[in-house]
Short mmCIF file of C-alpha atoms and ligand atoms in Angstrom, two decimals:
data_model
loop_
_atom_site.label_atom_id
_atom_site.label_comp_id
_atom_site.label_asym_id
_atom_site.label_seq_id
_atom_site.Cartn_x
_atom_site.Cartn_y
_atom_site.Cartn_z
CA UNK A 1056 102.59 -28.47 11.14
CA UNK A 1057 99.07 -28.83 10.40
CA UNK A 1058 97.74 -28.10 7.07
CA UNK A 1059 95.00 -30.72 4.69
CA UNK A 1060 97.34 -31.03 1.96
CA UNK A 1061 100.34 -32.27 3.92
CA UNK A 1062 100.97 -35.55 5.82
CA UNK A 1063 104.27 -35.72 8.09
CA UNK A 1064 105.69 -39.24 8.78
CA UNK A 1065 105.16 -39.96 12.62
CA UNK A 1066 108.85 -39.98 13.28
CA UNK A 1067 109.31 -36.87 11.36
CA UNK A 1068 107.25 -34.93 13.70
CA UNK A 1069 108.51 -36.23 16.94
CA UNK A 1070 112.29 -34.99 15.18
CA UNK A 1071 111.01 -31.56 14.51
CA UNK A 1072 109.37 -31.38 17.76
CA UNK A 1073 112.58 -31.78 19.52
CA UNK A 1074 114.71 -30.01 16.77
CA UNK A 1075 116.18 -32.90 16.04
CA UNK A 1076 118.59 -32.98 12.87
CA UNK A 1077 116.24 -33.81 9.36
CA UNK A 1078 117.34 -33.58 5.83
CA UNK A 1079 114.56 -33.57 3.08
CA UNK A 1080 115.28 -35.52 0.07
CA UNK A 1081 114.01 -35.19 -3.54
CA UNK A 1082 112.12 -37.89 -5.67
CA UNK A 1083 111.87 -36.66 -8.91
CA UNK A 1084 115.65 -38.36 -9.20
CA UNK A 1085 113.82 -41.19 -8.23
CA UNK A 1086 110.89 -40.90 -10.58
CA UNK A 1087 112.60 -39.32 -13.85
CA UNK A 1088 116.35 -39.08 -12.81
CA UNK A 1089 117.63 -42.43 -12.48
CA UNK A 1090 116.36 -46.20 -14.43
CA UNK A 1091 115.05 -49.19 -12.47
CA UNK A 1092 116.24 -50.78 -10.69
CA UNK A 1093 119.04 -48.26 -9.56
CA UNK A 1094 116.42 -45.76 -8.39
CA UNK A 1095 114.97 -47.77 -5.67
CA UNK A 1096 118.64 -48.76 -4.24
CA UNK A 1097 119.40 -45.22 -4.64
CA UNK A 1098 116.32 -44.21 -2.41
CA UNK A 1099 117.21 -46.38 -0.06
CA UNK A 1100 121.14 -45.52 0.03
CA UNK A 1101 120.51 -42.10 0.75
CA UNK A 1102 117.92 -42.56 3.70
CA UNK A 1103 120.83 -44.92 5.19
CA UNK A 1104 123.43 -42.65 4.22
CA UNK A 1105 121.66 -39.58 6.08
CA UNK A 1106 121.02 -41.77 9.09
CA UNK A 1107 124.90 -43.37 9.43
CA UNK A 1108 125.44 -39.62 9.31
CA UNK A 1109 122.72 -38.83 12.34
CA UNK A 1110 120.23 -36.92 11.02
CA UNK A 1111 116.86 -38.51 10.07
CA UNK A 1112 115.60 -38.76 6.18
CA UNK A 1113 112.52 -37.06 4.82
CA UNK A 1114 112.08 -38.19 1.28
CA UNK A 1115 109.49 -35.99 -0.36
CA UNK A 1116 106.90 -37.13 -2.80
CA UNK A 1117 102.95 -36.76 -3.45
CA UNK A 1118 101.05 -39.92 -3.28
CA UNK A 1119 97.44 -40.06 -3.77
CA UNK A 1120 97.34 -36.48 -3.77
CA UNK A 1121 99.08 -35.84 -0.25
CA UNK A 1122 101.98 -34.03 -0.30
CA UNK A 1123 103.97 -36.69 1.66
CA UNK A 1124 107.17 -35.92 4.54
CA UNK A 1125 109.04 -38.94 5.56
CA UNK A 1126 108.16 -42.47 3.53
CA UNK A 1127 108.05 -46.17 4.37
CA UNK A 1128 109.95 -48.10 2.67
CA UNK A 1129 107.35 -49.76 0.75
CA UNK A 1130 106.42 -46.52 -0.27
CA UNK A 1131 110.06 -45.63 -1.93
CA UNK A 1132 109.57 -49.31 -3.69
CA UNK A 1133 105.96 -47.66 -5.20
CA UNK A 1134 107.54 -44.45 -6.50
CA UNK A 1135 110.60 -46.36 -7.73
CA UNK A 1136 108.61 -48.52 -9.93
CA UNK A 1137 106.44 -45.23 -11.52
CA UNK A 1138 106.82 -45.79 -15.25
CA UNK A 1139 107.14 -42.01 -16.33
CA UNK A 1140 107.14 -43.36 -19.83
CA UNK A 1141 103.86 -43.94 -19.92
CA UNK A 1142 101.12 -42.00 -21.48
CA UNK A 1143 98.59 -42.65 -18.83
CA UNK A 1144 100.25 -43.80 -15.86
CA UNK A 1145 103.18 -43.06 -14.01
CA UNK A 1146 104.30 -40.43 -12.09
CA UNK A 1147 103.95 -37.04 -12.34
CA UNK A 1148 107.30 -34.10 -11.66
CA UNK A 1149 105.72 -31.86 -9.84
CA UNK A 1150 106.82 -28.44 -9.10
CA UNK A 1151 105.34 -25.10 -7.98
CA UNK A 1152 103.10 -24.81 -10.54
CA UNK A 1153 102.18 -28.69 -10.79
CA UNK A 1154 101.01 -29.11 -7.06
CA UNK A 1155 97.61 -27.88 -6.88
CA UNK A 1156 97.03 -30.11 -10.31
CA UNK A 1157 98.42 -33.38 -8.70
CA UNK A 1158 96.51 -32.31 -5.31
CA UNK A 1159 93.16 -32.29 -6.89
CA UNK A 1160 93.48 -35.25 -8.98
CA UNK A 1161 94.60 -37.31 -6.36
CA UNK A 1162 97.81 -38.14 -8.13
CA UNK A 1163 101.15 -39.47 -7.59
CA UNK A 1164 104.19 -37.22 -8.15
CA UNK A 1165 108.24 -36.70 -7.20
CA UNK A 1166 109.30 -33.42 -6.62
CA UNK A 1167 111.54 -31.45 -8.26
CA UNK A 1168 114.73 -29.56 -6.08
CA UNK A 1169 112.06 -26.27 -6.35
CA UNK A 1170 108.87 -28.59 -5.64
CA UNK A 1171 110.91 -30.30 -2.50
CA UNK A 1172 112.29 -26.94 -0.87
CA UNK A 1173 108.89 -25.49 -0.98
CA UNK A 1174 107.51 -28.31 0.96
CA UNK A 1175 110.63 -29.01 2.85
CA UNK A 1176 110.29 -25.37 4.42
CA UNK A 1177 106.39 -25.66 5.09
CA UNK A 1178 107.62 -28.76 7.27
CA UNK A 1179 109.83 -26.45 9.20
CA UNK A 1180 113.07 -29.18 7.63
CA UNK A 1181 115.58 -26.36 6.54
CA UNK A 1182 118.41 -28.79 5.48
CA UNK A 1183 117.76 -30.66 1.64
CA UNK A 1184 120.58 -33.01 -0.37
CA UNK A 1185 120.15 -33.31 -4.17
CA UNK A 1186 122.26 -34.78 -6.75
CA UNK A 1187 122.35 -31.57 -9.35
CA UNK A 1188 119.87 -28.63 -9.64
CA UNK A 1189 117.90 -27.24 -12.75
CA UNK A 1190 119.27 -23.95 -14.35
CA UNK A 1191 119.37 -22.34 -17.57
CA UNK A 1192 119.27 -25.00 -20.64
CA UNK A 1193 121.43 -24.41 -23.07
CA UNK A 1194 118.83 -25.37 -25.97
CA UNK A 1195 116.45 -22.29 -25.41
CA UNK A 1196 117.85 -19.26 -22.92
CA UNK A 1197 113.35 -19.15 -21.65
CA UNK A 1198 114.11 -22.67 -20.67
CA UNK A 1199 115.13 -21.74 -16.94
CA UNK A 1200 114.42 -23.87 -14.20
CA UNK A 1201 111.88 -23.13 -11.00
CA UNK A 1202 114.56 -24.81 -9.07
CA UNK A 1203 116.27 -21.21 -9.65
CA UNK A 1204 113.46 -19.12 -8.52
CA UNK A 1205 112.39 -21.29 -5.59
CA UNK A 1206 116.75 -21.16 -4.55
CA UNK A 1207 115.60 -17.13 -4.38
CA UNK A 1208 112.66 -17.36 -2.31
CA UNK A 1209 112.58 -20.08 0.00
CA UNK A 1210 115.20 -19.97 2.93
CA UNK A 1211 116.46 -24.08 2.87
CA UNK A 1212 119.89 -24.66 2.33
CA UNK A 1213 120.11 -27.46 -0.62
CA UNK A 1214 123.41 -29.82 -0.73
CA UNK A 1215 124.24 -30.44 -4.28
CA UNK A 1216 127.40 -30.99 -6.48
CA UNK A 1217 126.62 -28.05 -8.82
CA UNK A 1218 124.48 -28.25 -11.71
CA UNK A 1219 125.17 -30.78 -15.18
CA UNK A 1220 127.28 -29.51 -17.67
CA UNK A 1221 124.05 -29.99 -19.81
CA UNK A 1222 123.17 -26.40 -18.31
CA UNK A 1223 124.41 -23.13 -19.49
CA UNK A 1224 126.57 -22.90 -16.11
CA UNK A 1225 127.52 -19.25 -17.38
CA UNK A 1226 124.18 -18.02 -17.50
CA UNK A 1227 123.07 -20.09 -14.55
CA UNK A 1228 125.42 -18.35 -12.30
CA UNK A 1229 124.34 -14.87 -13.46
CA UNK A 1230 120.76 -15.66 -12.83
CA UNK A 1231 121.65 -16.94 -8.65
CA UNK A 1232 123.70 -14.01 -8.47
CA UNK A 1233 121.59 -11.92 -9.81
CA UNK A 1234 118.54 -13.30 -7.23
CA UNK A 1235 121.15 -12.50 -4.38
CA UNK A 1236 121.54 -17.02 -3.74
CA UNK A 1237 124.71 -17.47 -2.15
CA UNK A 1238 126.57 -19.72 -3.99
CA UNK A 1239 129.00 -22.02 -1.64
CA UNK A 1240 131.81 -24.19 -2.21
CA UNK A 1241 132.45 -26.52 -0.07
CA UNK A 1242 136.10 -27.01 0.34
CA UNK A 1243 136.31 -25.34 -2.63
CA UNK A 1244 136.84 -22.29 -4.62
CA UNK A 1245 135.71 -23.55 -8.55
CA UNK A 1246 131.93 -24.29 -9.16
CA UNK A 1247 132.00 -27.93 -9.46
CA UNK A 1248 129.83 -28.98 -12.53
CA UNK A 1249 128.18 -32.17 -11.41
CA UNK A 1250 130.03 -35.56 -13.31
CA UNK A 1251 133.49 -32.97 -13.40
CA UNK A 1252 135.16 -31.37 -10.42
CA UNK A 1253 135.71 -27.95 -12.89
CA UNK A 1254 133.58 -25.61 -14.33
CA UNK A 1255 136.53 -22.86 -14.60
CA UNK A 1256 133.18 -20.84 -12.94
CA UNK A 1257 133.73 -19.29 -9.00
CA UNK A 1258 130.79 -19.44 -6.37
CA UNK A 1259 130.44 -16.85 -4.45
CA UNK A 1260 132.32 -17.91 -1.11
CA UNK A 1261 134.36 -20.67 -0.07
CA UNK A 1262 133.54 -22.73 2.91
CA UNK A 1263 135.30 -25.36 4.47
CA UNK A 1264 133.17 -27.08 7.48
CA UNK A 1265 129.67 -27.69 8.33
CA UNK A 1266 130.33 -25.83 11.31
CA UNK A 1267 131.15 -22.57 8.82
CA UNK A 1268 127.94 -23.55 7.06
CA UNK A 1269 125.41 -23.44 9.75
CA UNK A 1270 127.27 -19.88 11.02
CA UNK A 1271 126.54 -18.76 7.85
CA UNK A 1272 122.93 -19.58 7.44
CA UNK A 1273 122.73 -18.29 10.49
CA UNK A 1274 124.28 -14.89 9.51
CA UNK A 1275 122.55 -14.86 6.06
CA UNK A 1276 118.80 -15.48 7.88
CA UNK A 1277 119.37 -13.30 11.04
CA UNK A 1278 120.75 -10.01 8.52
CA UNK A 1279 117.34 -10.36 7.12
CA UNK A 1280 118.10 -12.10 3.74
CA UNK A 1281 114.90 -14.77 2.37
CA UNK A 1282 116.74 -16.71 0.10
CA UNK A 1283 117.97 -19.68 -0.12
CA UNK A 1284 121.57 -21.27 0.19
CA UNK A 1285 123.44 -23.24 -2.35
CA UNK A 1286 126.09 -25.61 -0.98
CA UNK A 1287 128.26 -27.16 -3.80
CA UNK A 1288 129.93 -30.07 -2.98
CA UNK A 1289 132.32 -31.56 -5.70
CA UNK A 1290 132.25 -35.28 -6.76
CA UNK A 1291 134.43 -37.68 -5.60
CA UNK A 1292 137.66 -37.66 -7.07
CA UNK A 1293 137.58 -41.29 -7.65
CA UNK A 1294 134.26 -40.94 -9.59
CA UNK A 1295 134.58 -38.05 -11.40
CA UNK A 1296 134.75 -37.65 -14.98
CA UNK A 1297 136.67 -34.72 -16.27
CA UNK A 1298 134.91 -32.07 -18.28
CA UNK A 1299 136.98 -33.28 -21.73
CA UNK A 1300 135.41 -36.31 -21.61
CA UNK A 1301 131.84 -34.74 -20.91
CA UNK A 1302 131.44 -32.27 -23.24
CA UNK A 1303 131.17 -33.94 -26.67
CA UNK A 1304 128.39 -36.45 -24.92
CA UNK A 1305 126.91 -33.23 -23.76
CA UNK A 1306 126.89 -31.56 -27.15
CA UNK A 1307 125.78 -35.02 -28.48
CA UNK A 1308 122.63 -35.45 -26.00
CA UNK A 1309 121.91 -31.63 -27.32
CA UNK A 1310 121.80 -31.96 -30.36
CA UNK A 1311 119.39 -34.53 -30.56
CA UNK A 1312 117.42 -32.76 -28.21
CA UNK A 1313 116.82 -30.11 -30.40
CA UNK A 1314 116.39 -32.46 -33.45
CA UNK A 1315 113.61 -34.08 -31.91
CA UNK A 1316 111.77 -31.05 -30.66
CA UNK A 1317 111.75 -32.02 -27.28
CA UNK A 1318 111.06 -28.98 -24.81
CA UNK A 1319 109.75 -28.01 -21.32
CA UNK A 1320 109.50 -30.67 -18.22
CA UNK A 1321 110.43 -33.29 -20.60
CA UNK A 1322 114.01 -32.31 -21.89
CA UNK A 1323 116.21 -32.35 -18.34
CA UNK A 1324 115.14 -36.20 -18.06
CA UNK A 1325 115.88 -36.76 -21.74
CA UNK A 1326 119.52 -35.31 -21.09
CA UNK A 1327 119.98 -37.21 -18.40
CA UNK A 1328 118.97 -40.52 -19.88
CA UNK A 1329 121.11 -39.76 -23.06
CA UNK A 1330 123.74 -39.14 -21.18
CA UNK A 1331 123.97 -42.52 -18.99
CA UNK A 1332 123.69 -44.02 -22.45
CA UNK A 1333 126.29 -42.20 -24.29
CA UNK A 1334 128.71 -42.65 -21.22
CA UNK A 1335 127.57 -46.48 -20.90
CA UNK A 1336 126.86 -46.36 -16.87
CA UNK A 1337 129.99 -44.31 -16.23
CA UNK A 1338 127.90 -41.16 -15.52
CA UNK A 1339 125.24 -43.49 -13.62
CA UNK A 1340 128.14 -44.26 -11.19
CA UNK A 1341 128.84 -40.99 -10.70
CA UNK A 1342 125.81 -40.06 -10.34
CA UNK A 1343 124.91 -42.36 -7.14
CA UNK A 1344 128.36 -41.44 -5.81
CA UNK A 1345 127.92 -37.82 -5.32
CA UNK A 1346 124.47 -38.26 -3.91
CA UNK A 1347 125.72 -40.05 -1.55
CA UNK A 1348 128.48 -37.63 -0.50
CA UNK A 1349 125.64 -35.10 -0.60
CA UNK A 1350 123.43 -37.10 1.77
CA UNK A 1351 126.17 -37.45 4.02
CA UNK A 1352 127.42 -33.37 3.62
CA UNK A 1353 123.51 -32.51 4.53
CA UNK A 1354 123.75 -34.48 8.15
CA UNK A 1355 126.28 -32.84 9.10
CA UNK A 1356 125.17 -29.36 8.32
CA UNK A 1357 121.52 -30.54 10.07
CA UNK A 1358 122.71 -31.68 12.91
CA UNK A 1359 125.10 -28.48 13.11
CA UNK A 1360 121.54 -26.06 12.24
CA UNK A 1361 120.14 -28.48 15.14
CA UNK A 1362 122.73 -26.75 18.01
CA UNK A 1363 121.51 -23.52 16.31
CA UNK A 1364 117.88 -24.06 17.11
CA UNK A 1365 116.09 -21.05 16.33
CA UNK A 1366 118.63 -18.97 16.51
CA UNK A 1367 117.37 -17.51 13.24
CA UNK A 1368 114.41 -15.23 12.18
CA UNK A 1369 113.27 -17.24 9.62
N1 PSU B 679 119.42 -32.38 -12.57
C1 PSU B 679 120.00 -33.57 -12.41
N2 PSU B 679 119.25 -34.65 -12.05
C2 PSU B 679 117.91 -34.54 -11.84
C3 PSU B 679 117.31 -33.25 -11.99
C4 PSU B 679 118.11 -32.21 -12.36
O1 PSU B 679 121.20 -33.66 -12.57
O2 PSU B 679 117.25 -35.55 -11.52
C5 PSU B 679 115.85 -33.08 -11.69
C6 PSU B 679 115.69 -32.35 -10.34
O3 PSU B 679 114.56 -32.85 -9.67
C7 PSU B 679 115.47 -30.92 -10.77
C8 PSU B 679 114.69 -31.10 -12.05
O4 PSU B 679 114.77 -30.15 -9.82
O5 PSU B 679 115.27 -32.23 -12.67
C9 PSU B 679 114.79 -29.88 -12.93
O6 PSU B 679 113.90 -29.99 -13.98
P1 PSU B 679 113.54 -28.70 -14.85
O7 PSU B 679 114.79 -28.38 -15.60
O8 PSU B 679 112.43 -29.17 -15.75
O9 PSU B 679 113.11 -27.62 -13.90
MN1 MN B 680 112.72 -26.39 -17.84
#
């Protein structure tokens, strides 16, 4: 891929010259989702985690105004140690509309799940792991993530383990299934709501292999559908927290949300901080567990799109 706003890692382009299994990772987790210094080992856990897996790791981020395929790892150390609560400095999130902005100052951003899949699938990667997507926010129903229109639009497949309870999960459902996104479970039938197993919500099919996963990309793609696909992959059992024990932290982080005014790009990482507070590091745990499991879920459905190669029209 050629193009003056992108720059591909050297190893990324030999693996998508050959078709080689690649999975595109986020870094707006590691910019505005997760403190210092757990954001850097984070970065680096999931790269490892993707490669134990065999696939290779394309973390996505804009530096100096590139949009940026494949980092070293002294690159993952600079974007781990943005300071987001700065005025001045820091990095930006950058998503759809935030791109030609960051281009043309030159700046330094992470990408959101929407800002990653639309570079992801300029690259030609077609396989992306996240922690939890963006959806409908419970504190205003306008509030509604990109990450909802881009899942619409842009034929990836993103790994996740549902979207926070911090969401309205109702209405985010309605909106993907009313944007015909295929909503997967993986191994399971219940929606899993990111820290909890349970939502009490259904996706929209049940699938129980990467093997079933790449047949149905396939299928979806090659009957002439554009958008993309949502694999949900529950937490851990070992690190989950049941959705008792989330929801008055939830309502808590809300509340104060609303109290303070806070609105637009910066209330999802003001949840999320609240949150890790309010559940002292249990949710942090969590967290880093199922991205993990979502790194490693994303291999195997690359390598499994890799014995597919182009076997789709998209
Ligand atoms: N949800 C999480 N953790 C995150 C995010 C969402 O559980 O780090 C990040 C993702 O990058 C997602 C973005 O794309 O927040 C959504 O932000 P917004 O609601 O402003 O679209
Ligand atoms: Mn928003």
């Amino acid at each position: 891929m050629k193009h003056p706003n992108f720059k591909l890692a050297p190893e990324i382009i030999r693996a998508l010259d050959m078709s080689a299994p690649v999975v595109a990772l986020e870094s707006t987790v590691i910019t505005h989702g997760l403190p210092r210094p757990l954001n850097l080992e984070l970065a680096r856990k999931m790269e490892k985690q993707v490669r134990d897996a065999g696939a290779i790791p394309a973390t996505i981020a804009l530096l100096d105004g590139k949009i940026r395929i494949g980092l070293s790892d002294q690159e993952l150390v600079r974007l781990s140690e943005s300071d987001s609560t700065l005025p001045t400095g820091g990095f930006a999130k950058v998503s759809h509309r935030d791109f030609a902005a960051a281009i043309v100052k030159k700046a330094d951003g992470g990408t959101t799940v929407a800002g990653t899949m639309y570079a992801a699938n300029m690259a030609g990667i077609k396989v992306f792991a996240t922690g939890g997507i963006g959806g409908v926010h419970k504190e205003s129903a306008f509030d509604i993530s990109t990450d909802l229109r881009s899942l619409a639009e842009i034929p990836t497949i993103v790994i996740c383990a549902g979207a926070k309870a911090i969401l309205d999960l109702p209405a985010t459902l309605e909106y993907l299934e009313t944007m015909g996104v295929p909503v997967i479970g993986y191994k399971t039938d219940e929606f899993p709501a990111f820290y909890s197993r349970e939502s009490g919500l259904d996706v929209s099919a049940r699938l129980d292999s990467p093997t079933e996963i790449a047949d149905f990309a396939k299928v979806h793609w090659n009957l002439g559908m554009r958008s993309g696909i949502l694999v949900t992959n529950p937490i851990p059992e070992t690190e989950a927290i049941s959705k008792s024990e989330m929801e008055p932290m939830i309502a808590q982080a809300s509340a104060e949300a609303i109290a303070q005014g806070i609105h637009g790009q910066k209330l999802t990482p003001f949840l999320l901080s609240r949150i890790s507070e309010l559940t002292r590091g249990k949710s942090l745990k969590a967290n880093l567990s199922l991205l993990l499991n979502n790194a490693r879920l994303a291999a195997e459905i690359a390598k499994e799109m890799s014995v597919r190669k182009n076997e789709w029209a998209i």
